[in-house]
Short mmCIF file of C-alpha atoms and ligand atoms in Angstrom, two decimals:
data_model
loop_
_atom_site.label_atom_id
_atom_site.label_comp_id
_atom_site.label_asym_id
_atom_site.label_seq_id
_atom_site.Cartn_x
_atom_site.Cartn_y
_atom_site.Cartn_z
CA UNK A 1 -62.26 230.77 263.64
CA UNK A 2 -63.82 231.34 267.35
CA UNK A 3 -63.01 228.99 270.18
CA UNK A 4 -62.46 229.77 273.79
CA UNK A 5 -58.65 230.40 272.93
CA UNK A 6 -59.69 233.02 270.61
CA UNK A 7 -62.15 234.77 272.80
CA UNK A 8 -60.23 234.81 276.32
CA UNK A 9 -57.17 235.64 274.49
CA UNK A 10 -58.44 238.23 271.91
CA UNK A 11 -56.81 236.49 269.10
CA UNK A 12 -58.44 235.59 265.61
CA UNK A 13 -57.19 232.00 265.43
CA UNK A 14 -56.53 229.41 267.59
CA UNK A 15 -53.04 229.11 266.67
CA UNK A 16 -50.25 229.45 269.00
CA UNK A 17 -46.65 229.05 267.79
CA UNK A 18 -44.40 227.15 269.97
CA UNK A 19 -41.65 228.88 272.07
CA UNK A 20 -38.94 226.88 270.27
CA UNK A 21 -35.49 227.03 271.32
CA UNK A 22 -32.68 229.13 268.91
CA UNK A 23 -36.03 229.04 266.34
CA UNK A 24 -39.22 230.96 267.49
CA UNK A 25 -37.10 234.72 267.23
CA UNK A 26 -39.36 238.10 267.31
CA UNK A 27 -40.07 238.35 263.65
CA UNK A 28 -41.28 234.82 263.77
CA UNK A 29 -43.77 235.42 267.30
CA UNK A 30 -44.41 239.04 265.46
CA UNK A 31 -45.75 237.29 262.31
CA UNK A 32 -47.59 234.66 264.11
CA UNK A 33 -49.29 237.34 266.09
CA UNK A 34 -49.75 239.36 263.30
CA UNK A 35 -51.93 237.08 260.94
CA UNK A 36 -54.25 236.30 264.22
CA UNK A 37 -52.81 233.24 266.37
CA UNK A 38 -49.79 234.62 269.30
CA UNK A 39 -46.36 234.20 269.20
CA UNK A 40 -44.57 232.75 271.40
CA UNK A 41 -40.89 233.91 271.91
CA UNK A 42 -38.20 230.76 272.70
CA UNK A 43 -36.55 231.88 275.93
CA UNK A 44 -35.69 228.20 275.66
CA UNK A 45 -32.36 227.20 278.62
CA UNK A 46 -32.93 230.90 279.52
CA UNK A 47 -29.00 231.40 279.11
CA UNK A 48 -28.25 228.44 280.88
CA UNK A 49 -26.73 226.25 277.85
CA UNK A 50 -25.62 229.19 276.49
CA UNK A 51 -25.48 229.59 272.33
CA UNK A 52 -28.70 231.14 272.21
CA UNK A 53 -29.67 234.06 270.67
CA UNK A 54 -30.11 237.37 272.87
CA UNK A 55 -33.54 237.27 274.41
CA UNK A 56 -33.48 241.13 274.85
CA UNK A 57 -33.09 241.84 270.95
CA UNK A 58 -35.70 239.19 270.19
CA UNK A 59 -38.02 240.75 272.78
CA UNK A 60 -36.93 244.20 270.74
CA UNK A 61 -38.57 242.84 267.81
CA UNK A 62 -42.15 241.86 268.78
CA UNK A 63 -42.63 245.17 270.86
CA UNK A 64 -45.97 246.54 269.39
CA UNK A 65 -47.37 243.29 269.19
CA UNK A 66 -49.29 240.92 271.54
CA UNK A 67 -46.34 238.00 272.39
CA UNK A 68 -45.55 235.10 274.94
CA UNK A 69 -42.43 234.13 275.97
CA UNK A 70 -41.57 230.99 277.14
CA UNK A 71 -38.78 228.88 279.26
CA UNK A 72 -38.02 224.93 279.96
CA UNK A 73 -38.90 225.23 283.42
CA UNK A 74 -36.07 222.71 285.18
CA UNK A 75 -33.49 225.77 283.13
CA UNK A 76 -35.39 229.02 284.29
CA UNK A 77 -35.33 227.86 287.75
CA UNK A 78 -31.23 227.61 287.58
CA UNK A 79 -31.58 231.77 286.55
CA UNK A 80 -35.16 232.62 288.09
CA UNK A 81 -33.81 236.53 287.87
CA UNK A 82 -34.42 236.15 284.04
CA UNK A 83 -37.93 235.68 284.75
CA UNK A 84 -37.87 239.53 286.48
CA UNK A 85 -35.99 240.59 283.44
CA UNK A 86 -38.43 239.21 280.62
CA UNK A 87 -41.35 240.56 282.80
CA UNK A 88 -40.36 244.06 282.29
CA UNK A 89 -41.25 243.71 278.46
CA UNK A 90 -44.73 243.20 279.26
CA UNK A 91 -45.45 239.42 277.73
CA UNK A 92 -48.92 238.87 277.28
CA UNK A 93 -48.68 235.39 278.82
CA UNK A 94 -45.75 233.25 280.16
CA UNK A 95 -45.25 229.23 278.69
CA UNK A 96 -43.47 227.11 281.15
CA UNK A 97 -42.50 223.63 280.14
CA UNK A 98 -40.31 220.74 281.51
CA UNK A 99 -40.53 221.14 285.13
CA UNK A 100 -42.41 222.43 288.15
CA UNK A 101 -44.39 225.62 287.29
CA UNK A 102 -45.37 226.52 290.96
CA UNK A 103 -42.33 228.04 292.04
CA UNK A 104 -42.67 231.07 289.05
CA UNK A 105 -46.64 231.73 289.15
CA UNK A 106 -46.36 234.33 291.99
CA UNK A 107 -44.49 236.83 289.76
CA UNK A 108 -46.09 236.08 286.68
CA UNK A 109 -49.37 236.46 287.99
CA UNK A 110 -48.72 239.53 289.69
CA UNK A 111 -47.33 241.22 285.89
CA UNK A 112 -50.59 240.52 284.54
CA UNK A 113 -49.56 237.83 282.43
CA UNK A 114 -51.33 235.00 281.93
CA UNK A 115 -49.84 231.35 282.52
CA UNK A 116 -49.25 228.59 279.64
CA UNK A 117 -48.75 225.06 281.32
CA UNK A 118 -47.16 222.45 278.50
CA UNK A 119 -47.60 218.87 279.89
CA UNK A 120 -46.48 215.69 279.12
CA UNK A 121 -49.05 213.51 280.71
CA UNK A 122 -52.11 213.42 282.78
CA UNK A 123 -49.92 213.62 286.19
CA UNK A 124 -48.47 217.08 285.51
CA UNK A 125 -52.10 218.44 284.52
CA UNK A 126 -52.90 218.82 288.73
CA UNK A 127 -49.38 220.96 289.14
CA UNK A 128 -50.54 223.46 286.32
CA UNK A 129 -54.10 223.29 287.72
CA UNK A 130 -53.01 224.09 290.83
CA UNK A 131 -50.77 226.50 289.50
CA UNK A 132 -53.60 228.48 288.24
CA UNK A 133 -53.04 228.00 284.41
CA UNK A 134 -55.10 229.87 282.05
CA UNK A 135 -54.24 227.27 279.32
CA UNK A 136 -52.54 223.84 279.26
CA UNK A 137 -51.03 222.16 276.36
CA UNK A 138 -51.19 218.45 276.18
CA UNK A 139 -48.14 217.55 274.17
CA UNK A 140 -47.97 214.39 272.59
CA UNK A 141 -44.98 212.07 271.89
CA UNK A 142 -44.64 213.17 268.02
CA UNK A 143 -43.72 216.92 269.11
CA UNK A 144 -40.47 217.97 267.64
CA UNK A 145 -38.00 218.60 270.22
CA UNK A 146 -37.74 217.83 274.05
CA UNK A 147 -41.33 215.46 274.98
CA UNK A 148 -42.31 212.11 276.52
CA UNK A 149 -44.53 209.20 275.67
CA UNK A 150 -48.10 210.46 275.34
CA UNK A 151 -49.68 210.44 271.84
CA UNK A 152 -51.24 213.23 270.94
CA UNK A 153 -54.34 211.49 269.75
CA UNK A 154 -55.57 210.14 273.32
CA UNK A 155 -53.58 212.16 275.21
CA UNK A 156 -55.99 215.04 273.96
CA UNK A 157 -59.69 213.80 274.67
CA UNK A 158 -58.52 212.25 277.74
CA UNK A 159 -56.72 215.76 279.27
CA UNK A 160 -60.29 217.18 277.68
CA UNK A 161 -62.10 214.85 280.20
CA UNK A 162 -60.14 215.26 282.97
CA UNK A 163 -60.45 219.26 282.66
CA UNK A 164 -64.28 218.87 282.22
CA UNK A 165 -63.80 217.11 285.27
CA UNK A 166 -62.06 219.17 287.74
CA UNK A 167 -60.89 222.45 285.76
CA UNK A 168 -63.64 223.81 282.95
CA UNK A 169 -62.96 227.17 283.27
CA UNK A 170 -59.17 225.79 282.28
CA UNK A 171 -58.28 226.06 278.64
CA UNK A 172 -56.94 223.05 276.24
CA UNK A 173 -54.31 222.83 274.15
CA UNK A 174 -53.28 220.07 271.88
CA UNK A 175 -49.25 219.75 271.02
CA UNK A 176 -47.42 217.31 268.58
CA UNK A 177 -48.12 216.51 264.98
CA UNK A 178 -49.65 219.27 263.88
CA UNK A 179 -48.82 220.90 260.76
CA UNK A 180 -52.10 221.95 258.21
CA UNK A 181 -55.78 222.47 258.86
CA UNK A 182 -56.21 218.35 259.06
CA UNK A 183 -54.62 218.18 262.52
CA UNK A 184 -56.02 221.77 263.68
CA UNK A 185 -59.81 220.88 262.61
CA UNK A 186 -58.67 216.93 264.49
CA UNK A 187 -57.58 218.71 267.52
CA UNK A 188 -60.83 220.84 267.62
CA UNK A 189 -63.17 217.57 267.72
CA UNK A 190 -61.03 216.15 270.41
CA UNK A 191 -62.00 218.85 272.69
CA UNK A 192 -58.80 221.47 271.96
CA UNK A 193 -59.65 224.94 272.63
CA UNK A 194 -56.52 225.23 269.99
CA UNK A 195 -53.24 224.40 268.96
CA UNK A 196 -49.73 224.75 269.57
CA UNK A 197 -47.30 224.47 266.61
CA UNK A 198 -44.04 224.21 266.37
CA UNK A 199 -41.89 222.07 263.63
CA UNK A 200 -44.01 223.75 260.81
CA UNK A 201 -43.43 226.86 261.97
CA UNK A 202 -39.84 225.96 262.60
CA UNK A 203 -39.51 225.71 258.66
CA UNK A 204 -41.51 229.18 257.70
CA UNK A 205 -39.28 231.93 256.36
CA UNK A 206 -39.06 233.95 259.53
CA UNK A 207 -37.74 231.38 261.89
CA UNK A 208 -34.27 231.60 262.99
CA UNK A 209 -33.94 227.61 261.51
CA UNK A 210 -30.88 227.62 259.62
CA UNK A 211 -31.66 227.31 255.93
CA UNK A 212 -29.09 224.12 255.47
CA UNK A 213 -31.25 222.22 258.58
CA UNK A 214 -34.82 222.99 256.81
CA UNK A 215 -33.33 221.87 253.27
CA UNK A 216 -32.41 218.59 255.00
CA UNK A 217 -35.95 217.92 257.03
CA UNK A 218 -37.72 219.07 253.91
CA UNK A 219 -36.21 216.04 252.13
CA UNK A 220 -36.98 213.96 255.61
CA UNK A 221 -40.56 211.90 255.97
CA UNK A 222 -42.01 211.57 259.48
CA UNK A 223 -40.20 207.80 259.26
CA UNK A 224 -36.56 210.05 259.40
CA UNK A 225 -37.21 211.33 263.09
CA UNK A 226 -36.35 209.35 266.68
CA UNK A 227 -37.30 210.21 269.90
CA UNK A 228 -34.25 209.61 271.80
CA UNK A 229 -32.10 210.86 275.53
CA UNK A 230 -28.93 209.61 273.86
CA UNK A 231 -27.97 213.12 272.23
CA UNK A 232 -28.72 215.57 275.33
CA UNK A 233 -26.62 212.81 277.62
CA UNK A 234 -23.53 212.71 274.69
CA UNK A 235 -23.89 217.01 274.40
CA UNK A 236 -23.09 217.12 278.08
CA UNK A 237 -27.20 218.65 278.72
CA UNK A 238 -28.40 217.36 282.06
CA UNK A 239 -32.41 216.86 281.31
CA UNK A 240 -34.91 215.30 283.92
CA UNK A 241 -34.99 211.51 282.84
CA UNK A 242 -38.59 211.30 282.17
CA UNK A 243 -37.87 213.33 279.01
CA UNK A 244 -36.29 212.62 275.54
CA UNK A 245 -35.52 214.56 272.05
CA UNK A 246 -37.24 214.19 269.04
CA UNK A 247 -35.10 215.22 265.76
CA UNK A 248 -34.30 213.98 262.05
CA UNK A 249 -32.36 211.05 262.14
CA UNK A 250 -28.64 211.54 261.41
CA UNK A 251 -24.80 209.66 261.32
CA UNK A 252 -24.68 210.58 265.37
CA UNK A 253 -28.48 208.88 266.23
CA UNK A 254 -27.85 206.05 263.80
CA UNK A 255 -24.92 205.61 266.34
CA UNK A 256 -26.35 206.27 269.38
CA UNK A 257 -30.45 207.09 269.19
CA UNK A 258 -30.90 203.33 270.94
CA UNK A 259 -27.95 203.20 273.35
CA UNK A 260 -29.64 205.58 275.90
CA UNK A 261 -27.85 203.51 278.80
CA UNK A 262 -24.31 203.65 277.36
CA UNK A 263 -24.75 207.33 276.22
CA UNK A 264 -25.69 208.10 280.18
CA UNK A 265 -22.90 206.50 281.24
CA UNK A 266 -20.57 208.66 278.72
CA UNK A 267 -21.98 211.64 280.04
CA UNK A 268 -20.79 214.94 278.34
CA UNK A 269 -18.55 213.32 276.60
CA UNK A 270 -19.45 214.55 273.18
CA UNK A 271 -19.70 218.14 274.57
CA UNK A 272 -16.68 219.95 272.86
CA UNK A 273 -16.98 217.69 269.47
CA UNK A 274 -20.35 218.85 269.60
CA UNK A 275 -20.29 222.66 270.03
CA UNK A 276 -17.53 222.59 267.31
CA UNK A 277 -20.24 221.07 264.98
CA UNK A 278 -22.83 223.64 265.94
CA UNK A 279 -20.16 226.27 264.21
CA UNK A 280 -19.58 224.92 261.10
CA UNK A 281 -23.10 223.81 261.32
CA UNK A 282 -22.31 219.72 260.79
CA UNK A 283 -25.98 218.29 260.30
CA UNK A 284 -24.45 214.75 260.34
CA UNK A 285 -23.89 215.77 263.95
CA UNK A 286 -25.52 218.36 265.21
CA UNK A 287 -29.07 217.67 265.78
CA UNK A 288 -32.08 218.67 263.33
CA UNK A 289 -34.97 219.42 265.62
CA UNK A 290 -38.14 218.52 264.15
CA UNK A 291 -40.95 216.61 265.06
CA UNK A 292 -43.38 213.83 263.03
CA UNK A 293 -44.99 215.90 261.03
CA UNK A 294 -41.53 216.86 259.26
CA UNK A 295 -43.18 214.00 256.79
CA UNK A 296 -46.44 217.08 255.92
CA UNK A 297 -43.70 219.66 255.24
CA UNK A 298 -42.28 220.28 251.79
CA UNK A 299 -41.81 224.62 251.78
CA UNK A 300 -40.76 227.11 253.91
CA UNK A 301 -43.30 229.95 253.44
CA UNK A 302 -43.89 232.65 255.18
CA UNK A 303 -45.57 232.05 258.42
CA UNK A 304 -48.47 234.32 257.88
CA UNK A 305 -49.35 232.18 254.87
CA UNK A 306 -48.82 228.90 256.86
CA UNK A 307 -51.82 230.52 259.42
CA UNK A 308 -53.87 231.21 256.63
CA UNK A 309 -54.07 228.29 254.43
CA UNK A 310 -54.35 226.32 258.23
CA UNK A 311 -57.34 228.44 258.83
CA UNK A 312 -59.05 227.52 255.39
CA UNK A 313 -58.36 224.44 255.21
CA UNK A 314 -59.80 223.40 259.17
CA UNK A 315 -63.05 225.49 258.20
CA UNK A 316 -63.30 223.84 254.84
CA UNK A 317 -62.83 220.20 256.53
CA UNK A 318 -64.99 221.21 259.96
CA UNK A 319 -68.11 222.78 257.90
CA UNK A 320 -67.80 219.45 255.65
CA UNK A 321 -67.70 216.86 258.33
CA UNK A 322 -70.56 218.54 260.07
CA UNK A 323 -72.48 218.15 257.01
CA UNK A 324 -71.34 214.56 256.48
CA UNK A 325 -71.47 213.59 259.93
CA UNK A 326 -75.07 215.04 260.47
CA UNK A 327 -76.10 213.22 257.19
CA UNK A 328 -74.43 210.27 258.10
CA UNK A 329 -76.32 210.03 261.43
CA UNK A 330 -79.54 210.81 259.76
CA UNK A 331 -79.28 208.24 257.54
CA UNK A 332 -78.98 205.83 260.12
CA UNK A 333 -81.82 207.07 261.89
CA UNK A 334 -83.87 206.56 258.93
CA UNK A 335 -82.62 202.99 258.65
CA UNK A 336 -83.92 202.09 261.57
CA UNK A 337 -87.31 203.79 261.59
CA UNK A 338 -88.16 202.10 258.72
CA UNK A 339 -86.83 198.66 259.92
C1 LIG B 401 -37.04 223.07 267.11
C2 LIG B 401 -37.94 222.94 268.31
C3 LIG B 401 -37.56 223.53 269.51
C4 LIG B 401 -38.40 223.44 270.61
N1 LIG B 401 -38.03 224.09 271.76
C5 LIG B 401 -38.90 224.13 272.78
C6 LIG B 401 -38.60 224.93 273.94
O1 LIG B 401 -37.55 225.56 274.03
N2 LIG B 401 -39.53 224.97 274.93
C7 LIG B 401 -40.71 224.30 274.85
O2 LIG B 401 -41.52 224.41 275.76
N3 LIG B 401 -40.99 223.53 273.79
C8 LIG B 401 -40.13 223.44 272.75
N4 LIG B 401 -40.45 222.69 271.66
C9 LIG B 401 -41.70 221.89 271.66
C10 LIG B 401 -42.91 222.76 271.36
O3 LIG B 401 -43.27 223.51 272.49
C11 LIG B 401 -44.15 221.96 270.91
O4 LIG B 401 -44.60 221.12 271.93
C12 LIG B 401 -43.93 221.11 269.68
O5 LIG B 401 -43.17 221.78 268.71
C13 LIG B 401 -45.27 220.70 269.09
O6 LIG B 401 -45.13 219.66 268.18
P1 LIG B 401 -44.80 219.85 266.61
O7 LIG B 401 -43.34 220.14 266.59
O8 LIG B 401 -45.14 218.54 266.03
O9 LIG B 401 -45.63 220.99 266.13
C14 LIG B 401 -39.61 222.73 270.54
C15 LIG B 401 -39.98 222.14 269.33
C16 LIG B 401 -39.17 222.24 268.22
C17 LIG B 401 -39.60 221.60 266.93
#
């Protein structure tokens, strides 16, 4: 499947898998990257939460292969050495997300690596612009994880437009929702170069998911999730206000998900309770992450095989609704001629 992506990346498929947080390990970027899209290693709070899983083994793992790595932004500029350290692997491109990118393209540009810019709405697409992106992501609100308010479904064609506008060498991505070759061939027509993916990777064999959280979200439909800044305010995790979590509706959000003010004001105060139900992995606590889509999601296969059947399936759908489309219109035409 050929697209801009493919060609200025050398890549087969226009599949990217999302740098997710304590998920996206080397064996699951090294699969990815393997069946044709890139991986994208999670460098996720860069260290700065702490409970993650050591960057420099995961980076150990996807050696040989072409990778990313990526960071939330507002973290990685707490610990901007980390940036140095990552470098030295050789990443084939850099995803920055959550925060001002500017301050970081200096060194990344001058290691070769290309920059990802993920973006939450149309105001952030001048910083990554002007931060020389190669390729930005326009995330939309159903994203699993840490997002804002954008759908995916405007948010798309509209970034599309603006790039036309004053960027067209700049690459698109499209973010949120997407889980099968439906929303890859969608994200094509709305002027996507490609596609970033995250929760259904998140639940393929070779993420670092635990297996009890992808049992539950298996069971979940996209009405289970809430997008909400109650759980990073009550866990003590200090994010910029204009963003929120998306993840599978538990006892704590049924609590809490819509008393955003109140859990401010309690700051941290669900820290400890909350690391102690990280370790004996408490789901009715600790948060599933997973976006929307959750609802498309019924296996956790191997991640090679979730590339492949997304590849079919988009080609199957795109080569269709050309046909139908063209004799649709033609039709039409017709219609009117003979009127
Ligand atoms: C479990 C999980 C963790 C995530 N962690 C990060 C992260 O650390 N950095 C980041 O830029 N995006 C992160 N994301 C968001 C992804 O980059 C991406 O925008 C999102 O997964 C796309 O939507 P989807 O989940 O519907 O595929 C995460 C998403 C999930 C599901």
């Amino acid at each position: 499947m050929r697209t801009r992506l493919t060609d200025a990346f050398g890549i087969r498929h226009p599949i990217i898998c999302a740098p997710m947080a304590l998920v996206t390990g080397g064996r699951l970027a090294a699969t990815v990257s393997h069946a044709g899209g890139l991986g994208i290693v999670g460098g996720g709070y860069a260290g700065v939460i702490g409970g993650e899983p050591d960057l420099k083994q995961e980076l150990a793992h996807v050696q040989g292969h072409k990778f990313g790595i990526g960071f939330i932004t507002w973290a990685l500029a707490r610990v901007p050495h980390v940036l140095d350290e990552v470098l030295s692997y050789s990443p084939y491109c850099v995803f920055l997300s959550f925060g001002d990118p500017r301050p970081f393209v200096g060194r990344i540009r001058q290691s070769g690596a290309k920059l990802i810019c993920q973006v939450q709405s149309l105001r952030q697409i001048d910083e990554a612009i002007e931060a020389g992106a190669t390729a930005i992501v326009a995330q939309g609100t159903e994203a699993g994880g840490h997002g804002a308010t954008r759908s995916t479904l405007p948010f798309v064609p509209e970034a599309a437009d603006y790039l036309a506008k004053n960027a067209p060498t700049t690459l698109l991505l499209a973010a949120g929702g997407i889980a099968d070759g439906r929303g890859l061939a969608a994200a094509l027509m709305l002027g996507a170069d490609g596609i970033v993916v995250g929760t259904r990777f998140w639940a393929s064999e070779e993420a670092l998911t635990p297996p009890a959280a992808s049992d539950r979200a298996i069971r979940a439909t996209g009405d289970d999730t809430v997008r909400t800044k109650a759980i990073d305010a009550l866990r003590g995790v200090s994010w910029p206000g204009e963003f929120s979590f998306r993840v599978v509706k538990n006892k704590l959000t049924e609590q809490w998900a819509h008393r955003e003010a109140e859990a401010t004001a309690a700051f941290g105060s669900l820290a400890a309770a909350y690391a102690a139900a990280r370790s004996r992995q408490d789901l009715d606590v600790v948060a599933v992450v997973a976006g929307e889509c959750i609802g498309l999601i019924s296996d956790r296969p191997s991640a090679a095989s979730i590339v492949e059947a997304m590849v079919v399936q988009a080609e199957l759908l795109l080569g269709q609704g050309a046909t139908r489309d063209f004799a649709g219109s033609t039709a039409k035409l017709r219609m009117q001629q003979t009127r």
